[in-house]
PDB file of C-alpha atoms and ligand atoms in Angstrom:
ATOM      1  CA  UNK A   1       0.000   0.000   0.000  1.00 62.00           C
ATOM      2  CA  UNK A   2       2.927   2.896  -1.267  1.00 84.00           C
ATOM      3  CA  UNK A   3       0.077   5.289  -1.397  1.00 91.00           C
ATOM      4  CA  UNK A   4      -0.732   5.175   2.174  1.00 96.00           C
ATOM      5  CA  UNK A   5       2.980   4.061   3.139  1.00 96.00           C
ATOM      6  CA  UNK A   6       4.826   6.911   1.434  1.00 96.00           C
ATOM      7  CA  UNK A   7       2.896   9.774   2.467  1.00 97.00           C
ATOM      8  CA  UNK A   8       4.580  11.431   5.291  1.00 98.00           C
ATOM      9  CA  UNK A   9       1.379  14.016   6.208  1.00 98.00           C
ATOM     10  CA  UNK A  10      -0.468  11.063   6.747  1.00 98.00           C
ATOM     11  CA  UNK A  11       1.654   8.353   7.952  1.00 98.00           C
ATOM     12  CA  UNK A  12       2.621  11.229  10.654  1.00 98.00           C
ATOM     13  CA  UNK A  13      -1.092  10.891  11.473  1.00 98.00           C
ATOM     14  CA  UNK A  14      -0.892   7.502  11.903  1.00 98.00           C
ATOM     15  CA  UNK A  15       1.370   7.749  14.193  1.00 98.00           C
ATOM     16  CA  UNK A  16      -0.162  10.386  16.189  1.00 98.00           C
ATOM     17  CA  UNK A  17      -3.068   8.402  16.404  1.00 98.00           C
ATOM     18  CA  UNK A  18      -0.862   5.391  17.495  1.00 98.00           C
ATOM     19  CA  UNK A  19       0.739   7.858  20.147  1.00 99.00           C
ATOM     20  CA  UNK A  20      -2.760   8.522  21.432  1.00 99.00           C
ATOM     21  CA  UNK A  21      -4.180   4.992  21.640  1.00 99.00           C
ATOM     22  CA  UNK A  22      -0.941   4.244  23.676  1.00 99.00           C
ATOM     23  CA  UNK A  23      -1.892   7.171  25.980  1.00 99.00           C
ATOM     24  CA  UNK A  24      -5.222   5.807  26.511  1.00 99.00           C
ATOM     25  CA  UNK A  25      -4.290   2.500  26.976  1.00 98.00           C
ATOM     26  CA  UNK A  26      -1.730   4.028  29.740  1.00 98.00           C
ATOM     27  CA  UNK A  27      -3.899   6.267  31.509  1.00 98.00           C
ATOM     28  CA  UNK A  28      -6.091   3.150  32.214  1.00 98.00           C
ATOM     29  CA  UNK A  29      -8.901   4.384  30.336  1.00 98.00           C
ATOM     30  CA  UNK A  30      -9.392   1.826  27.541  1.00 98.00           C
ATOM     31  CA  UNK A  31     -10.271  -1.853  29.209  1.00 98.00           C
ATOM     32  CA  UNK A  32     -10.751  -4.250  26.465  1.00 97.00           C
ATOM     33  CA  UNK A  33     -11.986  -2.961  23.383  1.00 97.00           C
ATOM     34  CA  UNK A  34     -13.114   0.422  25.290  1.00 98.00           C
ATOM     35  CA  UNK A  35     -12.747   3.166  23.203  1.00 98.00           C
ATOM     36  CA  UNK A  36     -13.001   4.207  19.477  1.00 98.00           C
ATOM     37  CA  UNK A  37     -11.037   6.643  17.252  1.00 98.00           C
ATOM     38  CA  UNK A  38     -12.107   8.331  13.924  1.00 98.00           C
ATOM     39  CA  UNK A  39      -9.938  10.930  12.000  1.00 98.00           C
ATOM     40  CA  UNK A  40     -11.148  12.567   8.520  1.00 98.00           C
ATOM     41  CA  UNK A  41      -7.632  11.784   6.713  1.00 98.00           C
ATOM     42  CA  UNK A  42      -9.217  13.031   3.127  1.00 98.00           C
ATOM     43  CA  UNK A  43      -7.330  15.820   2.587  1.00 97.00           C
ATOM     44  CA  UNK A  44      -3.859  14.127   3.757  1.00 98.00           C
ATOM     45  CA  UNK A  45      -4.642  10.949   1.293  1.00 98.00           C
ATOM     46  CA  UNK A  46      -5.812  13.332  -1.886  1.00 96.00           C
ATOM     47  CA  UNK A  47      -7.023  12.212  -5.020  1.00 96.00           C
ATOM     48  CA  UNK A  48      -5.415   8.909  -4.510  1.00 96.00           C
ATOM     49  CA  UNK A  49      -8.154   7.903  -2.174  1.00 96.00           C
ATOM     50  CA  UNK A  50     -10.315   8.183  -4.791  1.00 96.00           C
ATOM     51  CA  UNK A  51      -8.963   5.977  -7.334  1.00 96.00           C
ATOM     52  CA  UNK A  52      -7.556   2.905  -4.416  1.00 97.00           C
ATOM     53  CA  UNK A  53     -10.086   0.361  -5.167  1.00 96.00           C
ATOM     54  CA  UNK A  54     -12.230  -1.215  -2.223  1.00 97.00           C
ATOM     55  CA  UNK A  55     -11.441  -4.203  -0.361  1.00 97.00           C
ATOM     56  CA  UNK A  56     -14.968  -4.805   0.615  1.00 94.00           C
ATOM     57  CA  UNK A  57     -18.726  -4.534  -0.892  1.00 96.00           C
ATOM     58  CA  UNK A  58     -20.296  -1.139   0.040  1.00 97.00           C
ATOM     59  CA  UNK A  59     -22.045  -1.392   3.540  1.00 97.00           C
ATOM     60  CA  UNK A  60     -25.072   1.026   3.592  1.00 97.00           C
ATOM     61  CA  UNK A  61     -24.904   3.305   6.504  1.00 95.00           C
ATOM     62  CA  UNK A  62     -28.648   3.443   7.379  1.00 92.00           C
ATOM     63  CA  UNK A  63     -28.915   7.401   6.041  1.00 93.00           C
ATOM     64  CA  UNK A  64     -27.587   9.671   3.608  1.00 96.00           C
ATOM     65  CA  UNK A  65     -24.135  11.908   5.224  1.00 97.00           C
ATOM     66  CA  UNK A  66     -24.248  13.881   2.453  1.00 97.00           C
ATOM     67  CA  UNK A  67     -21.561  16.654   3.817  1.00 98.00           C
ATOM     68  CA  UNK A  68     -19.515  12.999   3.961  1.00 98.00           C
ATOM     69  CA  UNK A  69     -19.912  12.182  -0.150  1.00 98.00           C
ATOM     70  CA  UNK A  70     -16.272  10.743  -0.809  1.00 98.00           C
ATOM     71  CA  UNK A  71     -14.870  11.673   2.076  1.00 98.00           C
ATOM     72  CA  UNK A  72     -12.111   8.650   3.854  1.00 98.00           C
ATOM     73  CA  UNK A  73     -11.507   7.972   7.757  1.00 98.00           C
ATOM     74  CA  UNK A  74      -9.096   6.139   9.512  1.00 98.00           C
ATOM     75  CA  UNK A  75     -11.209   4.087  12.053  1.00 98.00           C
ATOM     76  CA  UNK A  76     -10.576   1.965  15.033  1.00 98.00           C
ATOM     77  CA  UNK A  77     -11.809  -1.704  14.572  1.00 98.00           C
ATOM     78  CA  UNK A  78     -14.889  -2.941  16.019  1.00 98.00           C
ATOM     79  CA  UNK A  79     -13.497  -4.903  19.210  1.00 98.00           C
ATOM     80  CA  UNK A  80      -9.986  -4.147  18.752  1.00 98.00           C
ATOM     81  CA  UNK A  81      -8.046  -3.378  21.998  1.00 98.00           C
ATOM     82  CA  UNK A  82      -6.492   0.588  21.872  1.00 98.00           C
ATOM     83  CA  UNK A  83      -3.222  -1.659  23.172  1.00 98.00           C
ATOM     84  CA  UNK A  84      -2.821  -3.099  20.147  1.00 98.00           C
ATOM     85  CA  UNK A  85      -3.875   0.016  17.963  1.00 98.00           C
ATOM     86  CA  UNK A  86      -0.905   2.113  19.766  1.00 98.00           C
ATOM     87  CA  UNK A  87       1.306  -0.878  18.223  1.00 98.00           C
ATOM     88  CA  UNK A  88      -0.010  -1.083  14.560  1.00 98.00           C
ATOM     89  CA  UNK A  89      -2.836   0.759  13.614  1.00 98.00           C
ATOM     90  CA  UNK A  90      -3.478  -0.747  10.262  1.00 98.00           C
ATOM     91  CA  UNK A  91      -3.961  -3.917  11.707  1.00 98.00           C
ATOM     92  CA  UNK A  92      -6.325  -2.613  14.381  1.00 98.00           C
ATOM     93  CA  UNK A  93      -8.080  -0.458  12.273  1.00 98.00           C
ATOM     94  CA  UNK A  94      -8.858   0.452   8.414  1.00 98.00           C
ATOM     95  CA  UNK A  95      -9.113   3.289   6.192  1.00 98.00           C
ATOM     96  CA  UNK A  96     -12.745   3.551   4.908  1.00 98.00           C
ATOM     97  CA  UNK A  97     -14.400   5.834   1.788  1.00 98.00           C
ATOM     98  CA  UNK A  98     -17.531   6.958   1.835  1.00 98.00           C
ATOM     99  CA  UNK A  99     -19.379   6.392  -1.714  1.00 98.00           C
ATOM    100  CA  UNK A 100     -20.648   9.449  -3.289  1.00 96.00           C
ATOM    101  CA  UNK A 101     -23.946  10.091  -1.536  1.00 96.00           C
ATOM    102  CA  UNK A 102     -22.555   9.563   1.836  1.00 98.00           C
ATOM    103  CA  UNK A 103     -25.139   6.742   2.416  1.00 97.00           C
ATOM    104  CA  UNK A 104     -22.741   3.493   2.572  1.00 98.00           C
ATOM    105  CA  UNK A 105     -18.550   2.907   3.081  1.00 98.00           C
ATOM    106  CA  UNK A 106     -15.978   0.564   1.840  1.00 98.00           C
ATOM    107  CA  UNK A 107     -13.074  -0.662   3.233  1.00 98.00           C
ATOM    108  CA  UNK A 108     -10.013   0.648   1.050  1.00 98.00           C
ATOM    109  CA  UNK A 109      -7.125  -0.473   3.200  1.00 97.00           C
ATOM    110  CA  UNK A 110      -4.987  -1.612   4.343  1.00 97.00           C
ATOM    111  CA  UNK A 111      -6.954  -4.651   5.508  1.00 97.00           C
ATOM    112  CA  UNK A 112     -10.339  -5.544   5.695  1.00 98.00           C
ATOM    113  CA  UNK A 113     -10.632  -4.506   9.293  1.00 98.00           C
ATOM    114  CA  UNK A 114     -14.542  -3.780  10.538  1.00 98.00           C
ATOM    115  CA  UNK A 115     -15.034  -0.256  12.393  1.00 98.00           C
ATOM    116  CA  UNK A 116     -16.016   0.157  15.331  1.00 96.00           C
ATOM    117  CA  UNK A 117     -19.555  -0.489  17.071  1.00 92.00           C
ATOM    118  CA  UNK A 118     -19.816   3.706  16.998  1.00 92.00           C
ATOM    119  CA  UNK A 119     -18.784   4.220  13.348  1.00 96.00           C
ATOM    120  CA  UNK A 120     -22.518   5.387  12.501  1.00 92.00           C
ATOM    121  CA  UNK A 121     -22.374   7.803  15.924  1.00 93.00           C
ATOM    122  CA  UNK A 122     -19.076   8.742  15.084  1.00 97.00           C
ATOM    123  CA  UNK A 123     -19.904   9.732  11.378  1.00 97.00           C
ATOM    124  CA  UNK A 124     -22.934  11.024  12.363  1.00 96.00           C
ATOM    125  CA  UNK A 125     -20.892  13.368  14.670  1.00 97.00           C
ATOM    126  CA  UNK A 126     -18.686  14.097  11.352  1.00 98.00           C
ATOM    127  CA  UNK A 127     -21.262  14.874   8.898  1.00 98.00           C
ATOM    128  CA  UNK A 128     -23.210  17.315  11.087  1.00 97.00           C
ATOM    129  CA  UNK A 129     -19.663  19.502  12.523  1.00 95.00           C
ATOM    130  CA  UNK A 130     -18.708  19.723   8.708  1.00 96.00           C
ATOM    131  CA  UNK A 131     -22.621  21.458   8.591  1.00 96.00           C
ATOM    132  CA  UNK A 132     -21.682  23.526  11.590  1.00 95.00           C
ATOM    133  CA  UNK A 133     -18.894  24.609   8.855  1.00 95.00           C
ATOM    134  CA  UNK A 134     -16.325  23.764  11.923  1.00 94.00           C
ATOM    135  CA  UNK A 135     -12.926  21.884  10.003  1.00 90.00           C
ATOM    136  CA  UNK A 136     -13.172  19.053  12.736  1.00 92.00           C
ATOM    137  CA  UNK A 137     -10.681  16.176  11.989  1.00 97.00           C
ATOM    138  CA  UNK A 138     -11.145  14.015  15.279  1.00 98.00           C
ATOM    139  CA  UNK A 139     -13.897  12.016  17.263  1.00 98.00           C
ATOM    140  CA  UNK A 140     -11.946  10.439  20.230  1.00 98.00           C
ATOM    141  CA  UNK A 141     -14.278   8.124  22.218  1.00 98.00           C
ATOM    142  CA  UNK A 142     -12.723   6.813  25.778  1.00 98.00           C
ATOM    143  CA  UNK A 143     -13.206   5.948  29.081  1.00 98.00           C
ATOM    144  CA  UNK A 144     -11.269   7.911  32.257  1.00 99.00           C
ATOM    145  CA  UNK A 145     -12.530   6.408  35.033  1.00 98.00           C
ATOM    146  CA  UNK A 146     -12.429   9.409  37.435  1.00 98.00           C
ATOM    147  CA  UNK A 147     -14.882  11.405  35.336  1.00 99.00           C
ATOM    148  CA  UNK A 148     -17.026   8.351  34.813  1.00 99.00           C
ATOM    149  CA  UNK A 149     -17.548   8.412  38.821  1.00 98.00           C
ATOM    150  CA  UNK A 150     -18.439  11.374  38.865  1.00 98.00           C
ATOM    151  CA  UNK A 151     -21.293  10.655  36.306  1.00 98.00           C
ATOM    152  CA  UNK A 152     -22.508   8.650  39.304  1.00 98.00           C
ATOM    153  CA  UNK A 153     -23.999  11.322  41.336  1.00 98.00           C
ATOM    154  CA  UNK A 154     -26.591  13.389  40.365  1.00 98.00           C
ATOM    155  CA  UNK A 155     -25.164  16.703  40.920  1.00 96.00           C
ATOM    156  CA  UNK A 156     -22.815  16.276  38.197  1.00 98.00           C
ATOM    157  CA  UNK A 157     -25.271  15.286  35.789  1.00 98.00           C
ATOM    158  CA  UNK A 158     -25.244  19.019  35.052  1.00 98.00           C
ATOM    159  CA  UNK A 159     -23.443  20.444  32.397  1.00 98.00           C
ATOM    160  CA  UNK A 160     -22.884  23.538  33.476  1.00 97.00           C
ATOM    161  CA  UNK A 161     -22.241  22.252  37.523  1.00 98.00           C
ATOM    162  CA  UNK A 162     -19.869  20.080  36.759  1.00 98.00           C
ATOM    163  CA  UNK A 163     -17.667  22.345  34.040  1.00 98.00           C
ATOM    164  CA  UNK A 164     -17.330  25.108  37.058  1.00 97.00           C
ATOM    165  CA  UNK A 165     -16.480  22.185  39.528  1.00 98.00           C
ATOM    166  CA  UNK A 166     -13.935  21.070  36.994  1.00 98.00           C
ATOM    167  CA  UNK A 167     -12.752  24.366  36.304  1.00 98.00           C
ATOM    168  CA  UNK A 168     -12.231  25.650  39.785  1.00 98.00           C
ATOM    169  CA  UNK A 169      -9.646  23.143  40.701  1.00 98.00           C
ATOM    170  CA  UNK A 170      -7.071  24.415  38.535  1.00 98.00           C
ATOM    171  CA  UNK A 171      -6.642  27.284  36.143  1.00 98.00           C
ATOM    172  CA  UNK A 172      -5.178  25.525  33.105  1.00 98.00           C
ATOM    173  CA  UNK A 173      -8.866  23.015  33.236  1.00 98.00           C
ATOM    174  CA  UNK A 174     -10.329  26.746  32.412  1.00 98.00           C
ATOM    175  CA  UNK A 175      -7.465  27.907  29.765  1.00 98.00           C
ATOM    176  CA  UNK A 176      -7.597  24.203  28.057  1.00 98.00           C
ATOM    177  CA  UNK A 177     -10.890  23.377  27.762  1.00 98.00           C
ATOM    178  CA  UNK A 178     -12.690  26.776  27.347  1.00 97.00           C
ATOM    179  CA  UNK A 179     -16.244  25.865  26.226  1.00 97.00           C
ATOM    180  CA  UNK A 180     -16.507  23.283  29.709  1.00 98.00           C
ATOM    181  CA  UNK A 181     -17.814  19.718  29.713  1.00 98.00           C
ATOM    182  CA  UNK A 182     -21.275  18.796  27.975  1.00 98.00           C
ATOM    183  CA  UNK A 183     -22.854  15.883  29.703  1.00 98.00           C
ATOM    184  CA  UNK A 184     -25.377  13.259  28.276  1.00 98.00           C
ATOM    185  CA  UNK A 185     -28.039  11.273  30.287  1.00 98.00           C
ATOM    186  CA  UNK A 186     -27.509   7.641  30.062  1.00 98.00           C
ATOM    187  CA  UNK A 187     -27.997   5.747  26.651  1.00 97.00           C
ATOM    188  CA  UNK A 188     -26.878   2.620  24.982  1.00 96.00           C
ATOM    189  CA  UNK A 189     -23.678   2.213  23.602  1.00 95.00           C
ATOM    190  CA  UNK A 190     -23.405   2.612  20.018  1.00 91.00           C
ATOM    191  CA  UNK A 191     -26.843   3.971  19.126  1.00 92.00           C
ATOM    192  CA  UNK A 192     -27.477   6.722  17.176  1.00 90.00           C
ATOM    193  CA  UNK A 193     -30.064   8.496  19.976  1.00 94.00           C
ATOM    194  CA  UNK A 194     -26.601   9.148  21.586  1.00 95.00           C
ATOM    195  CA  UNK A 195     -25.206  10.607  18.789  1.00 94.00           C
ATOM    196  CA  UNK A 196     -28.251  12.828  18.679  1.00 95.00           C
ATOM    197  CA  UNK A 197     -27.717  13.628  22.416  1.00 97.00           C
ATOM    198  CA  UNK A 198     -23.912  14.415  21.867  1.00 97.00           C
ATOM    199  CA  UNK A 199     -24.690  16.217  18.981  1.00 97.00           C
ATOM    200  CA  UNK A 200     -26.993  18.686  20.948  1.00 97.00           C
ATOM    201  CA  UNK A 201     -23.984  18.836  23.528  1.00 98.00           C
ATOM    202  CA  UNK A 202     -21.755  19.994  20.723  1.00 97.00           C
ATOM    203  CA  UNK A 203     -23.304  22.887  19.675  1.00 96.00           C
ATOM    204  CA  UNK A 204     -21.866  24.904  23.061  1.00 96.00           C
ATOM    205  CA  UNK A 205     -18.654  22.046  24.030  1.00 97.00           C
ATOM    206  CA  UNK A 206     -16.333  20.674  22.705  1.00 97.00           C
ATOM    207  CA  UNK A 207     -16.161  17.600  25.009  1.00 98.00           C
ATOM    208  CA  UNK A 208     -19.263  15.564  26.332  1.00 98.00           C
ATOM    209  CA  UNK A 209     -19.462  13.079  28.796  1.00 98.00           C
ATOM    210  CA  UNK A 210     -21.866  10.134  28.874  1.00 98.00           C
ATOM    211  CA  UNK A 211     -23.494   9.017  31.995  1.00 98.00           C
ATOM    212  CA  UNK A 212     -21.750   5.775  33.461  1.00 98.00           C
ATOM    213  CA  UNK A 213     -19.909   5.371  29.602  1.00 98.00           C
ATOM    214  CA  UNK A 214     -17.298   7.406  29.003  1.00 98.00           C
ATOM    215  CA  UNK A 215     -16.231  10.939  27.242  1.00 98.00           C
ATOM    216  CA  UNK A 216     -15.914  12.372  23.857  1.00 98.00           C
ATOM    217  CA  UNK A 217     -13.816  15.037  22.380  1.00 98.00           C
ATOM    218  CA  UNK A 218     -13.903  16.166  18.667  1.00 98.00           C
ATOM    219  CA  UNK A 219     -11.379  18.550  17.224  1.00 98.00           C
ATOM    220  CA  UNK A 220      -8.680  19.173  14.886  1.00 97.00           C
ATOM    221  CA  UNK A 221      -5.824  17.586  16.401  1.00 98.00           C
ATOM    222  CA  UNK A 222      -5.749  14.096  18.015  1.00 98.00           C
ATOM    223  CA  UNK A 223      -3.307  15.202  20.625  1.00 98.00           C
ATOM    224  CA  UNK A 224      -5.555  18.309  21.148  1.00 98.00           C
ATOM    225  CA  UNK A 225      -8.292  16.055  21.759  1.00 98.00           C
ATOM    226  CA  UNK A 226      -6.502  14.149  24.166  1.00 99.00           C
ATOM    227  CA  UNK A 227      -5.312  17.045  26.064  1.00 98.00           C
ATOM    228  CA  UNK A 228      -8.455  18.598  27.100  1.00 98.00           C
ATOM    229  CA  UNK A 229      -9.585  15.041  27.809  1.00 99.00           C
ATOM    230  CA  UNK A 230      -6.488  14.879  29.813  1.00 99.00           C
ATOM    231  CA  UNK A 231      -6.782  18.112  31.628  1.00 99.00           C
ATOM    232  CA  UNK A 232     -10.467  17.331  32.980  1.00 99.00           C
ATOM    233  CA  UNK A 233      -9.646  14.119  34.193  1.00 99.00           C
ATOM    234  CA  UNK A 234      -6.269  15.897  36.423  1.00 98.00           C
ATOM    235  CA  UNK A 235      -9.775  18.115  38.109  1.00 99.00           C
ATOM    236  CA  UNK A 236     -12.162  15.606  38.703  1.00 99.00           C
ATOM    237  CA  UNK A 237      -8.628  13.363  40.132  1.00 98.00           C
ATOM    238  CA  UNK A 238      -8.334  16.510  42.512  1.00 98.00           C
ATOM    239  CA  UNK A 239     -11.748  16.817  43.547  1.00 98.00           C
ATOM    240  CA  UNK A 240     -11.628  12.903  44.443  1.00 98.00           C
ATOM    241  CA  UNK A 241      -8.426  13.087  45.910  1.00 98.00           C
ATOM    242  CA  UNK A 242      -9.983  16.037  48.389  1.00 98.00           C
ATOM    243  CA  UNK A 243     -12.999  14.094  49.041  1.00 98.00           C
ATOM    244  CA  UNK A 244     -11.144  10.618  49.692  1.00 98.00           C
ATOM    245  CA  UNK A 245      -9.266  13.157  52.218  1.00 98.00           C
ATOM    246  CA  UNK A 246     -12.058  13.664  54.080  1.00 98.00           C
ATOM    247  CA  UNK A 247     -12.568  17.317  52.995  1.00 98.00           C
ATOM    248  CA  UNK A 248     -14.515  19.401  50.390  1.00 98.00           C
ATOM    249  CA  UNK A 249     -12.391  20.877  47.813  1.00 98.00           C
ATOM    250  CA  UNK A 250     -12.792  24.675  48.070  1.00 98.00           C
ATOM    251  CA  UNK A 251     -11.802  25.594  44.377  1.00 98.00           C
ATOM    252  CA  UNK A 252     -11.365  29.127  42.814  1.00 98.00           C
ATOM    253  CA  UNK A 253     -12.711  31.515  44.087  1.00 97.00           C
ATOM    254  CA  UNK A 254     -14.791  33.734  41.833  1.00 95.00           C
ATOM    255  CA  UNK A 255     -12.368  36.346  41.694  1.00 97.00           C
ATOM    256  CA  UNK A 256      -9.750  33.955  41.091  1.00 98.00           C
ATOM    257  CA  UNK A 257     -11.526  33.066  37.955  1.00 97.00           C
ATOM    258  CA  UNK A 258     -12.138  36.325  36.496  1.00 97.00           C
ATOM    259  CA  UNK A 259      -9.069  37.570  36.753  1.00 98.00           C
ATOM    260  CA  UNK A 260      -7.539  34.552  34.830  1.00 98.00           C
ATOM    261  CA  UNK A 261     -10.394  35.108  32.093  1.00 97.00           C
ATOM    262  CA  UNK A 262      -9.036  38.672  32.052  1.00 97.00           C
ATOM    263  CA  UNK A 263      -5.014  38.070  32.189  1.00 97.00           C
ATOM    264  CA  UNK A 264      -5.862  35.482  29.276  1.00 96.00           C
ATOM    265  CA  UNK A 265      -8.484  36.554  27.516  1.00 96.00           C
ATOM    266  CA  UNK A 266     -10.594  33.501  27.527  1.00 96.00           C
ATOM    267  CA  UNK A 267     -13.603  32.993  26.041  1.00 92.00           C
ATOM    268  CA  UNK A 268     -17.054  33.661  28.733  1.00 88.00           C
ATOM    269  CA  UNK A 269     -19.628  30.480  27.973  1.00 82.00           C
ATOM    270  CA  UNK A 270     -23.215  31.516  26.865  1.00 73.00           C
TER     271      UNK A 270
HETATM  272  O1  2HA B   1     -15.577   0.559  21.373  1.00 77.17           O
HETATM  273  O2  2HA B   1     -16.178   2.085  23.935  1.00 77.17           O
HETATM  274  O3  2HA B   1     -18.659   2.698  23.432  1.00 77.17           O
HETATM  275  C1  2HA B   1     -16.091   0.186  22.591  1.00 77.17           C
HETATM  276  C2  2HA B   1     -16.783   1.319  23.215  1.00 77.17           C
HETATM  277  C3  2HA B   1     -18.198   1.516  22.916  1.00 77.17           C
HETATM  278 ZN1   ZN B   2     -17.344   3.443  25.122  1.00 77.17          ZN
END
């Protein structure tokens, strides 16, 4: 496969995407197969993508992701463990094209792997950010534990409570992830009513959090993705670190907070 294999801009994907998966396999947040990994790698592969020929028959989507028409992903395989994709993603994972109406995918290399149980959410997630006109690459699906338990009590089933909890333990949780945490009510894994929920979430965040499930971050940059990930999990590790102490985190203050806004500029939430 010399057209995926000698193209440095996207084999350095690859292996920031391999980097990744090895984070998330070391932070403990991908047991098993937990976790999934998308990245729009059209405009790194070219016109080449269009002419590779596919190594499987066209599998309909279910609807039509029209902003999608022709466009190719690099996708995590469907039970493939993010261990193994940090070692060789090509043989965790595949490169897929959608066909020109954005209603089905082939597989176009480099082997026939299947995506993952959340390609359709993850797509989904794709198709509507390129409608939002945002030039999102990345839909990073994984599970940190600490924010997970905190998806266990009701207080933090609030978006906006738990982004200032978050927040207030450190500054840089406010400097790196600016718009907060979004966080969806329980749903089933892999179905597209929690696409729909995430997708409501990502119209004011750029990271959402699923009840007792996990977290997702879209973006531009993998690492990006992983860093605001990354960053909220350091607060909610404070806040349970505090607790497990036997006290109540007191956080920033108010003023604390508004002065960083103002010595940084930052962006004020609707
Ligand atoms: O890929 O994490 O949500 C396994 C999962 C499903
Ligand atoms: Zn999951």
């Amino acid at each position: 496969m010399s057209v995926i294999r000698n193209n440095p801009a996207l084999m350095a994907e690859m292996n920031r995407i391999s980097e990744v998966a090895g984070y998330l396999w070391g932070k403990g947040w991908a047991e098993r197969n937990g976790g999934n990994i998308s990245v729009n790698i059209t405009d790194l592969i070219g016109d080449e993508g269009q002419r590779m020929s596919s190594l499987t028959r066209a599998q309909p989507l279910g609807r039509s992701l029209q902003s999608l028409a022709g466009h190719i992903f690099y996708v995590t395989g469907t039970g493939k463990r993010m261990r193994d994709v940090a070692q060789d993603p090509f043989s965790h994972g595949s490169l897929i094209r959608l066909n020109a109406c954005g209603g089905a995918y082939e597989i176009i290399a480099e082997k026939p792997i299947i995506p993952s149980s959340e390609l359709a959410s993850h797509l989904c997630i794709h198709n509507c950010l390129i409608e939002r006109n945002l030039d999102n690459k990345v839909v990073l699906h994984t599970h940190p534990t600490d924010l997970i338990a905190l998806t266990h009590c009701n207080d933090f089933l609030d978006s906006e409570a738990l982004t200032w909890k978050l927040w207030s333990m450190i500054p840089e949780c406010r400097m790196i992830v600016p718009k907060g945490v979004g966080v969806v009510p329980y749903e089933t894994p892999g179905t597209i009513a929690l696409a729909e929920a995430t997708l409501k979430q990502l119209v004011n965040h750029d990271v959402v959090l699923w009840e007792k499930h996990g977290i997702l971050a879209v973006g531009e940059d993998i690492i990006d993705c992983f860093d605001a990930i990354d960053t909220l999990s350091k607060s909610a590790q404070i806040y349970l670190n505090a607790k497990q102490a036997g006290f109540e985190p007191q956080g920033m203050t108010k003023k604390q907070m508004d002065e960083l806004v103002a010595a940084f500029d930052l962006p004020i939430p609707d």
